């Protein structure tokens, strides 16, 4: 591919767990990449081929240098909602294509139908995008497999019991790498404009079973103990915003006894099966192992 004639793709959230892998996948495909970061020193963590721009979604005009001459944008919203209209307006003035990392708030499954402030923000941004001349693609990851790093890894590394609410709640964790690969594929080449994809892993697993899968990857049994919702609230207070705690507890409660919503979107777009949670756990076993 002749990069001279390929407009660069601007990746926002460039150092995040999805955006960073999107960059690698685009580079692998020979697509020139620009990265938007909050701090100039972030350039040291990115491949040398990436053109790094400093900007902030809360300062819409700071995006103009990165957008000038770009062909598409991977949009990860990481700011308060106030500047969303101005940011989307700027995107539409500079580029033709946008791939937006949203959430499955339209999905007809109880797990995704709970009040969720982030989903409400995503819906508002989708409406803003739809009102412009942009050619959008919306990707909607379900539960990310990597959430278990924040939720359960500290207890597992310490050799403690995993205490968690609604162990019987079923989800279909999707590997972050699959989400990033889909984002990169829909950014380039053309063919996915107007697409709207819910991304999940290939299997429905209870939260208790997911902890068991991590134990299998480590070669040992991990004890799971059911925690009451009130205890979870007390444990999370101060570390997680109250509305997020409410949303999680409501979603897990609604998912008990309900097989998770599973789609074939990852395989349909990539032509390869999505990674299983077993594969993810095996690849990330070191994150659950005490540092030596």
mmCIF file of C-alpha atoms in Angstrom:
data_model
loop_
_atom_site.group_PDB
_atom_site.id
_atom_site.type_symbol
_atom_site.label_atom_id
_atom_site.label_comp_id
_atom_site.label_asym_id
_atom_site.label_seq_id
_atom_site.Cartn_x
_atom_site.Cartn_y
_atom_site.Cartn_z
ATOM 1 C CA UNK A 1 0.000 0.000 0.000
ATOM 2 C CA UNK A 2 1.283 3.435 -0.901
ATOM 3 C CA UNK A 3 0.945 5.470 2.263
ATOM 4 C CA UNK A 4 1.491 8.721 0.343
ATOM 5 C CA UNK A 5 -2.070 8.534 -0.973
ATOM 6 C CA UNK A 6 -3.673 7.233 2.217
ATOM 7 C CA UNK A 7 -4.978 9.979 4.523
ATOM 8 C CA UNK A 8 -3.957 9.387 8.132
ATOM 9 C CA UNK A 9 -6.358 8.117 10.759
ATOM 10 C CA UNK A 10 -6.541 10.107 13.989
ATOM 11 C CA UNK A 11 -6.850 7.922 17.097
ATOM 12 C CA UNK A 12 -8.204 9.546 20.251
ATOM 13 C CA UNK A 13 -7.683 7.732 23.546
ATOM 14 C CA UNK A 14 -4.409 6.733 21.930
ATOM 15 C CA UNK A 15 -2.713 5.411 25.070
ATOM 16 C CA UNK A 16 -5.816 3.619 26.408
ATOM 17 C CA UNK A 17 -6.379 -0.121 26.437
ATOM 18 C CA UNK A 18 -8.357 -0.049 23.154
ATOM 19 C CA UNK A 19 -6.822 2.921 21.348
ATOM 20 C CA UNK A 20 -3.250 1.743 21.825
ATOM 21 C CA UNK A 21 -3.990 -1.570 20.095
ATOM 22 C CA UNK A 22 -5.980 0.179 17.336
ATOM 23 C CA UNK A 23 -2.788 2.068 16.511
ATOM 24 C CA UNK A 24 -0.811 -1.164 16.159
ATOM 25 C CA UNK A 25 -3.465 -2.775 13.946
ATOM 26 C CA UNK A 26 -3.636 0.263 11.644
ATOM 27 C CA UNK A 27 0.150 0.368 11.319
ATOM 28 C CA UNK A 28 0.159 -3.365 10.532
ATOM 29 C CA UNK A 29 -2.251 -2.580 7.661
ATOM 30 C CA UNK A 30 0.011 0.155 6.341
ATOM 31 C CA UNK A 31 -2.284 3.000 7.374
ATOM 32 C CA UNK A 32 -0.587 6.201 8.574
ATOM 33 C CA UNK A 33 -1.636 7.082 12.114
ATOM 34 C CA UNK A 34 -1.967 10.214 14.171
ATOM 35 C CA UNK A 35 -2.421 10.007 17.933
ATOM 36 C CA UNK A 36 -4.168 12.541 20.127
ATOM 37 C CA UNK A 37 -2.774 12.663 23.659
ATOM 38 C CA UNK A 38 -3.168 14.955 26.664
ATOM 39 C CA UNK A 39 0.565 15.139 27.296
ATOM 40 C CA UNK A 40 3.429 15.459 24.850
ATOM 41 C CA UNK A 41 5.553 12.980 26.811
ATOM 42 C CA UNK A 42 3.097 10.238 25.788
ATOM 43 C CA UNK A 43 4.900 10.193 22.441
ATOM 44 C CA UNK A 44 7.618 8.094 24.057
ATOM 45 C CA UNK A 45 5.129 5.238 24.600
ATOM 46 C CA UNK A 46 3.957 5.135 20.981
ATOM 47 C CA UNK A 47 5.604 3.653 17.875
ATOM 48 C CA UNK A 48 8.016 5.972 16.112
ATOM 49 C CA UNK A 49 5.875 5.977 12.951
ATOM 50 C CA UNK A 50 2.967 7.633 14.770
ATOM 51 C CA UNK A 51 2.515 11.389 14.418
ATOM 52 C CA UNK A 52 1.624 12.623 17.908
ATOM 53 C CA UNK A 53 -0.554 15.672 18.571
ATOM 54 C CA UNK A 54 -1.329 17.166 21.958
ATOM 55 C CA UNK A 55 -4.982 18.019 22.409
ATOM 56 C CA UNK A 56 -7.948 17.718 24.735
ATOM 57 C CA UNK A 57 -11.609 16.953 24.088
ATOM 58 C CA UNK A 58 -12.517 19.636 26.643
ATOM 59 C CA UNK A 59 -10.785 22.221 24.404
ATOM 60 C CA UNK A 60 -12.312 21.532 20.975
ATOM 61 C CA UNK A 61 -10.099 23.980 19.071
ATOM 62 C CA UNK A 62 -7.020 22.045 20.259
ATOM 63 C CA UNK A 63 -8.056 19.212 17.923
ATOM 64 C CA UNK A 64 -7.762 21.277 14.722
ATOM 65 C CA UNK A 65 -4.057 20.614 13.981
ATOM 66 C CA UNK A 66 -4.531 16.854 14.379
ATOM 67 C CA UNK A 67 -7.686 16.843 12.250
ATOM 68 C CA UNK A 68 -6.282 18.886 9.362
ATOM 69 C CA UNK A 69 -5.653 16.485 6.479
ATOM 70 C CA UNK A 70 -6.921 13.404 8.327
ATOM 71 C CA UNK A 71 -9.276 10.994 6.598
ATOM 72 C CA UNK A 72 -10.963 9.335 9.570
ATOM 73 C CA UNK A 73 -11.144 9.456 13.362
ATOM 74 C CA UNK A 74 -11.424 6.775 16.014
ATOM 75 C CA UNK A 75 -13.411 8.567 18.696
ATOM 76 C CA UNK A 76 -13.177 7.449 22.316
ATOM 77 C CA UNK A 77 -15.036 9.914 24.535
ATOM 78 C CA UNK A 78 -13.051 10.449 27.735
ATOM 79 C CA UNK A 79 -14.344 13.877 28.801
ATOM 80 C CA UNK A 80 -17.424 15.469 30.377
ATOM 81 C CA UNK A 81 -20.320 15.936 27.931
ATOM 82 C CA UNK A 82 -20.212 19.726 27.755
ATOM 83 C CA UNK A 83 -17.900 20.001 24.725
ATOM 84 C CA UNK A 84 -19.289 17.070 22.734
ATOM 85 C CA UNK A 85 -21.306 19.231 20.286
ATOM 86 C CA UNK A 86 -18.289 21.410 19.465
ATOM 87 C CA UNK A 87 -15.990 18.402 19.067
ATOM 88 C CA UNK A 88 -18.371 16.605 16.713
ATOM 89 C CA UNK A 89 -18.802 19.825 14.730
ATOM 90 C CA UNK A 90 -15.038 20.031 14.301
ATOM 91 C CA UNK A 91 -14.809 16.394 13.230
ATOM 92 C CA UNK A 92 -17.439 16.976 10.557
ATOM 93 C CA UNK A 93 -15.574 20.038 9.284
ATOM 94 C CA UNK A 94 -12.345 18.115 8.719
ATOM 95 C CA UNK A 95 -12.958 14.412 8.082
ATOM 96 C CA UNK A 96 -15.335 12.088 6.259
ATOM 97 C CA UNK A 97 -15.350 9.010 8.489
ATOM 98 C CA UNK A 98 -15.674 8.449 12.246
ATOM 99 C CA UNK A 99 -15.690 5.195 14.179
ATOM 100 C CA UNK A 100 -17.193 5.787 17.611
ATOM 101 C CA UNK A 101 -16.539 3.519 20.588
ATOM 102 C CA UNK A 102 -19.990 3.454 22.178
ATOM 103 C CA UNK A 103 -21.932 0.999 24.355
ATOM 104 C CA UNK A 104 -24.745 -1.534 23.721
ATOM 105 C CA UNK A 105 -27.486 0.691 25.131
ATOM 106 C CA UNK A 106 -29.880 -0.282 22.310
ATOM 107 C CA UNK A 107 -29.434 -4.001 22.901
ATOM 108 C CA UNK A 108 -32.669 -5.785 23.943
ATOM 109 C CA UNK A 109 -31.146 -7.653 26.869
ATOM 110 C CA UNK A 110 -31.794 -6.893 30.561
ATOM 111 C CA UNK A 111 -28.080 -6.528 31.293
ATOM 112 C CA UNK A 112 -27.820 -3.510 28.966
ATOM 113 C CA UNK A 113 -31.183 -1.903 29.735
ATOM 114 C CA UNK A 114 -30.321 -0.470 33.159
ATOM 115 C CA UNK A 115 -29.977 3.298 33.749
ATOM 116 C CA UNK A 116 -26.401 4.140 32.813
ATOM 117 C CA UNK A 117 -24.988 7.693 32.683
ATOM 118 C CA UNK A 118 -22.195 6.668 30.306
ATOM 119 C CA UNK A 119 -24.660 5.023 27.923
ATOM 120 C CA UNK A 120 -26.787 8.188 27.999
ATOM 121 C CA UNK A 121 -23.722 10.234 27.045
ATOM 122 C CA UNK A 122 -22.911 7.787 24.236
ATOM 123 C CA UNK A 123 -26.469 8.052 22.914
ATOM 124 C CA UNK A 124 -26.218 11.858 22.876
ATOM 125 C CA UNK A 125 -22.929 11.737 20.952
ATOM 126 C CA UNK A 126 -24.441 9.289 18.458
ATOM 127 C CA UNK A 127 -27.269 11.743 17.834
ATOM 128 C CA UNK A 128 -24.768 14.555 17.300
ATOM 129 C CA UNK A 129 -22.826 12.446 14.813
ATOM 130 C CA UNK A 130 -25.996 11.441 12.964
ATOM 131 C CA UNK A 131 -26.930 15.100 12.519
ATOM 132 C CA UNK A 132 -23.692 15.853 10.619
ATOM 133 C CA UNK A 133 -22.422 14.807 7.210
ATOM 134 C CA UNK A 134 -20.048 12.274 8.743
ATOM 135 C CA UNK A 135 -20.021 8.639 7.630
ATOM 136 C CA UNK A 136 -20.197 6.900 11.030
ATOM 137 C CA UNK A 137 -19.575 3.399 12.236
ATOM 138 C CA UNK A 138 -20.673 2.603 15.793
ATOM 139 C CA UNK A 139 -18.999 -0.217 17.690
ATOM 140 C CA UNK A 140 -20.537 -1.340 20.965
ATOM 141 C CA UNK A 141 -18.415 -3.630 23.129
ATOM 142 C CA UNK A 142 -20.238 -5.513 25.842
ATOM 143 C CA UNK A 143 -18.384 -6.448 29.011
ATOM 144 C CA UNK A 144 -14.634 -6.195 28.436
ATOM 145 C CA UNK A 145 -12.548 -9.150 29.570
ATOM 146 C CA UNK A 146 -9.970 -6.731 30.956
ATOM 147 C CA UNK A 147 -12.431 -5.493 33.589
ATOM 148 C CA UNK A 148 -11.456 -8.527 35.626
ATOM 149 C CA UNK A 149 -7.977 -7.030 36.054
ATOM 150 C CA UNK A 150 -9.437 -4.187 38.098
ATOM 151 C CA UNK A 151 -12.132 -6.271 39.784
ATOM 152 C CA UNK A 152 -10.467 -9.525 40.774
ATOM 153 C CA UNK A 153 -6.713 -9.383 40.155
ATOM 154 C CA UNK A 154 -5.791 -7.712 43.483
ATOM 155 C CA UNK A 155 -7.454 -10.467 45.542
ATOM 156 C CA UNK A 156 -6.138 -13.239 43.296
ATOM 157 C CA UNK A 157 -2.567 -11.920 43.435
ATOM 158 C CA UNK A 158 -2.827 -11.793 47.221
ATOM 159 C CA UNK A 159 -4.089 -15.385 47.357
ATOM 160 C CA UNK A 160 -7.370 -14.253 48.887
ATOM 161 C CA UNK A 161 -10.960 -15.281 48.301
ATOM 162 C CA UNK A 162 -12.664 -13.319 45.508
ATOM 163 C CA UNK A 163 -15.671 -11.667 47.161
ATOM 164 C CA UNK A 164 -18.124 -10.269 44.601
ATOM 165 C CA UNK A 165 -21.878 -9.719 44.189
ATOM 166 C CA UNK A 166 -24.151 -11.644 41.825
ATOM 167 C CA UNK A 167 -21.801 -14.499 41.049
ATOM 168 C CA UNK A 168 -24.568 -16.114 38.972
ATOM 169 C CA UNK A 169 -24.829 -13.111 36.615
ATOM 170 C CA UNK A 170 -23.876 -14.128 33.084
ATOM 171 C CA UNK A 171 -21.864 -12.018 30.640
ATOM 172 C CA UNK A 172 -19.939 -12.731 27.435
ATOM 173 C CA UNK A 173 -16.582 -11.009 27.998
ATOM 174 C CA UNK A 174 -14.996 -9.666 24.822
ATOM 175 C CA UNK A 175 -11.227 -9.455 24.446
ATOM 176 C CA UNK A 176 -10.002 -5.859 24.158
ATOM 177 C CA UNK A 177 -7.735 -6.948 21.303
ATOM 178 C CA UNK A 178 -10.755 -8.089 19.296
ATOM 179 C CA UNK A 179 -12.511 -4.776 19.897
ATOM 180 C CA UNK A 180 -9.406 -2.909 18.698
ATOM 181 C CA UNK A 181 -9.066 -5.133 15.636
ATOM 182 C CA UNK A 182 -12.691 -4.473 14.687
ATOM 183 C CA UNK A 183 -12.186 -0.730 15.154
ATOM 184 C CA UNK A 184 -9.111 -0.765 12.916
ATOM 185 C CA UNK A 185 -10.852 -2.858 10.256
ATOM 186 C CA UNK A 186 -13.853 -0.522 10.177
ATOM 187 C CA UNK A 187 -11.607 2.547 9.982
ATOM 188 C CA UNK A 188 -9.849 1.259 6.879
ATOM 189 C CA UNK A 189 -10.607 0.191 4.229
ATOM 190 C CA UNK A 190 -14.046 1.563 3.437
ATOM 191 C CA UNK A 191 -17.101 -0.671 3.505
ATOM 192 C CA UNK A 192 -18.381 -0.312 7.054
ATOM 193 C CA UNK A 193 -19.800 3.229 6.903
ATOM 194 C CA UNK A 194 -23.211 3.172 8.538
ATOM 195 C CA UNK A 195 -22.416 -0.039 10.401
ATOM 196 C CA UNK A 196 -23.623 -0.568 13.951
ATOM 197 C CA UNK A 197 -21.980 -3.532 15.698
ATOM 198 C CA UNK A 198 -22.426 -5.038 19.163
ATOM 199 C CA UNK A 199 -19.198 -6.858 20.044
ATOM 200 C CA UNK A 200 -19.169 -9.759 22.509
ATOM 201 C CA UNK A 201 -17.100 -12.770 23.321
ATOM 202 C CA UNK A 202 -18.264 -16.154 22.019
ATOM 203 C CA UNK A 203 -19.695 -17.620 25.224
ATOM 204 C CA UNK A 204 -21.950 -16.819 28.152
ATOM 205 C CA UNK A 205 -20.232 -17.304 31.520
ATOM 206 C CA UNK A 206 -21.308 -16.531 35.061
ATOM 207 C CA UNK A 207 -19.000 -14.300 37.055
ATOM 208 C CA UNK A 208 -18.206 -17.277 39.278
ATOM 209 C CA UNK A 209 -17.241 -19.293 36.196
ATOM 210 C CA UNK A 210 -15.016 -16.470 34.949
ATOM 211 C CA UNK A 211 -13.064 -16.522 38.200
ATOM 212 C CA UNK A 212 -12.782 -20.288 37.763
ATOM 213 C CA UNK A 213 -11.380 -19.815 34.253
ATOM 214 C CA UNK A 214 -8.705 -17.500 35.631
ATOM 215 C CA UNK A 215 -7.896 -20.178 38.203
ATOM 216 C CA UNK A 216 -7.529 -22.715 35.403
ATOM 217 C CA UNK A 217 -5.049 -20.412 33.665
ATOM 218 C CA UNK A 218 -3.062 -20.185 36.904
ATOM 219 C CA UNK A 219 -3.276 -23.903 37.623
ATOM 220 C CA UNK A 220 -5.010 -23.480 40.958
ATOM 221 C CA UNK A 221 -8.486 -23.158 42.401
ATOM 222 C CA UNK A 222 -9.659 -19.660 43.330
ATOM 223 C CA UNK A 223 -12.358 -19.515 45.984
ATOM 224 C CA UNK A 224 -15.388 -17.330 45.217
ATOM 225 C CA UNK A 225 -17.614 -15.923 47.940
ATOM 226 C CA UNK A 226 -20.898 -14.166 47.272
ATOM 227 C CA UNK A 227 -20.937 -10.573 48.504
ATOM 228 C CA UNK A 228 -24.142 -8.673 49.274
ATOM 229 C CA UNK A 229 -24.940 -5.590 47.161
ATOM 230 C CA UNK A 230 -24.745 -3.417 50.299
ATOM 231 C CA UNK A 231 -21.279 -4.737 51.082
ATOM 232 C CA UNK A 232 -20.205 -4.009 47.509
ATOM 233 C CA UNK A 233 -21.492 -0.448 47.838
ATOM 234 C CA UNK A 234 -19.522 0.066 51.044
ATOM 235 C CA UNK A 235 -16.373 -1.442 49.524
ATOM 236 C CA UNK A 236 -16.613 0.707 46.380
ATOM 237 C CA UNK A 237 -17.586 3.979 48.041
ATOM 238 C CA UNK A 238 -15.087 6.693 47.245
ATOM 239 C CA UNK A 239 -13.367 4.641 44.545
ATOM 240 C CA UNK A 240 -16.250 4.314 42.078
ATOM 241 C CA UNK A 241 -18.934 6.960 41.376
ATOM 242 C CA UNK A 242 -22.299 6.146 42.943
ATOM 243 C CA UNK A 243 -24.215 6.039 39.626
ATOM 244 C CA UNK A 244 -21.700 3.540 38.248
ATOM 245 C CA UNK A 245 -22.132 1.309 41.309
ATOM 246 C CA UNK A 246 -25.915 1.522 40.895
ATOM 247 C CA UNK A 247 -25.656 0.625 37.212
ATOM 248 C CA UNK A 248 -23.361 -2.357 37.794
ATOM 249 C CA UNK A 249 -25.478 -3.818 40.562
ATOM 250 C CA UNK A 250 -28.690 -3.361 38.562
ATOM 251 C CA UNK A 251 -27.119 -4.906 35.457
ATOM 252 C CA UNK A 252 -25.726 -7.915 37.306
ATOM 253 C CA UNK A 253 -29.010 -8.447 39.115
ATOM 254 C CA UNK A 254 -30.905 -8.373 35.804
ATOM 255 C CA UNK A 255 -28.434 -10.849 34.267
ATOM 256 C CA UNK A 256 -28.970 -13.590 36.861
ATOM 257 C CA UNK A 257 -30.669 -16.513 35.155
ATOM 258 C CA UNK A 258 -30.351 -14.843 31.738
ATOM 259 C CA UNK A 259 -27.843 -16.227 29.215
ATOM 260 C CA UNK A 260 -25.642 -13.383 28.045
ATOM 261 C CA UNK A 261 -26.282 -11.589 24.773
ATOM 262 C CA UNK A 262 -23.835 -13.089 22.256
ATOM 263 C CA UNK A 263 -23.217 -11.813 18.717
ATOM 264 C CA UNK A 264 -21.129 -12.979 15.755
ATOM 265 C CA UNK A 265 -20.017 -9.437 14.863
ATOM 266 C CA UNK A 266 -16.313 -9.982 15.642
ATOM 267 C CA UNK A 267 -16.142 -13.046 13.392
ATOM 268 C CA UNK A 268 -18.288 -11.399 10.711
ATOM 269 C CA UNK A 269 -15.950 -8.400 10.447
ATOM 270 C CA UNK A 270 -12.556 -10.011 11.046
ATOM 271 C CA UNK A 271 -13.185 -13.387 9.426
ATOM 272 C CA UNK A 272 -11.757 -15.112 12.498
ATOM 273 C CA UNK A 273 -13.428 -16.348 15.663
ATOM 274 C CA UNK A 274 -13.320 -14.024 18.677
ATOM 275 C CA UNK A 275 -10.956 -14.999 21.466
ATOM 276 C CA UNK A 276 -12.546 -16.930 24.298
ATOM 277 C CA UNK A 277 -12.267 -15.831 27.915
ATOM 278 C CA UNK A 278 -10.065 -18.912 28.428
ATOM 279 C CA UNK A 279 -7.650 -17.541 25.800
ATOM 280 C CA UNK A 280 -7.708 -14.091 27.372
ATOM 281 C CA UNK A 281 -7.036 -15.493 30.857
ATOM 282 C CA UNK A 282 -4.152 -17.642 29.602
ATOM 283 C CA UNK A 283 -2.584 -14.663 27.828
ATOM 284 C CA UNK A 284 -2.918 -12.450 30.924
ATOM 285 C CA UNK A 285 -2.074 -14.987 33.634
ATOM 286 C CA UNK A 286 0.972 -12.971 34.721
ATOM 287 C CA UNK A 287 -1.323 -10.073 35.725
ATOM 288 C CA UNK A 288 -2.917 -12.358 38.345
ATOM 289 C CA UNK A 289 0.419 -13.644 39.656
ATOM 290 C CA UNK A 290 2.269 -12.001 42.565
ATOM 291 C CA UNK A 291 5.325 -10.026 41.485
ATOM 292 C CA UNK A 292 8.498 -11.951 42.256
#
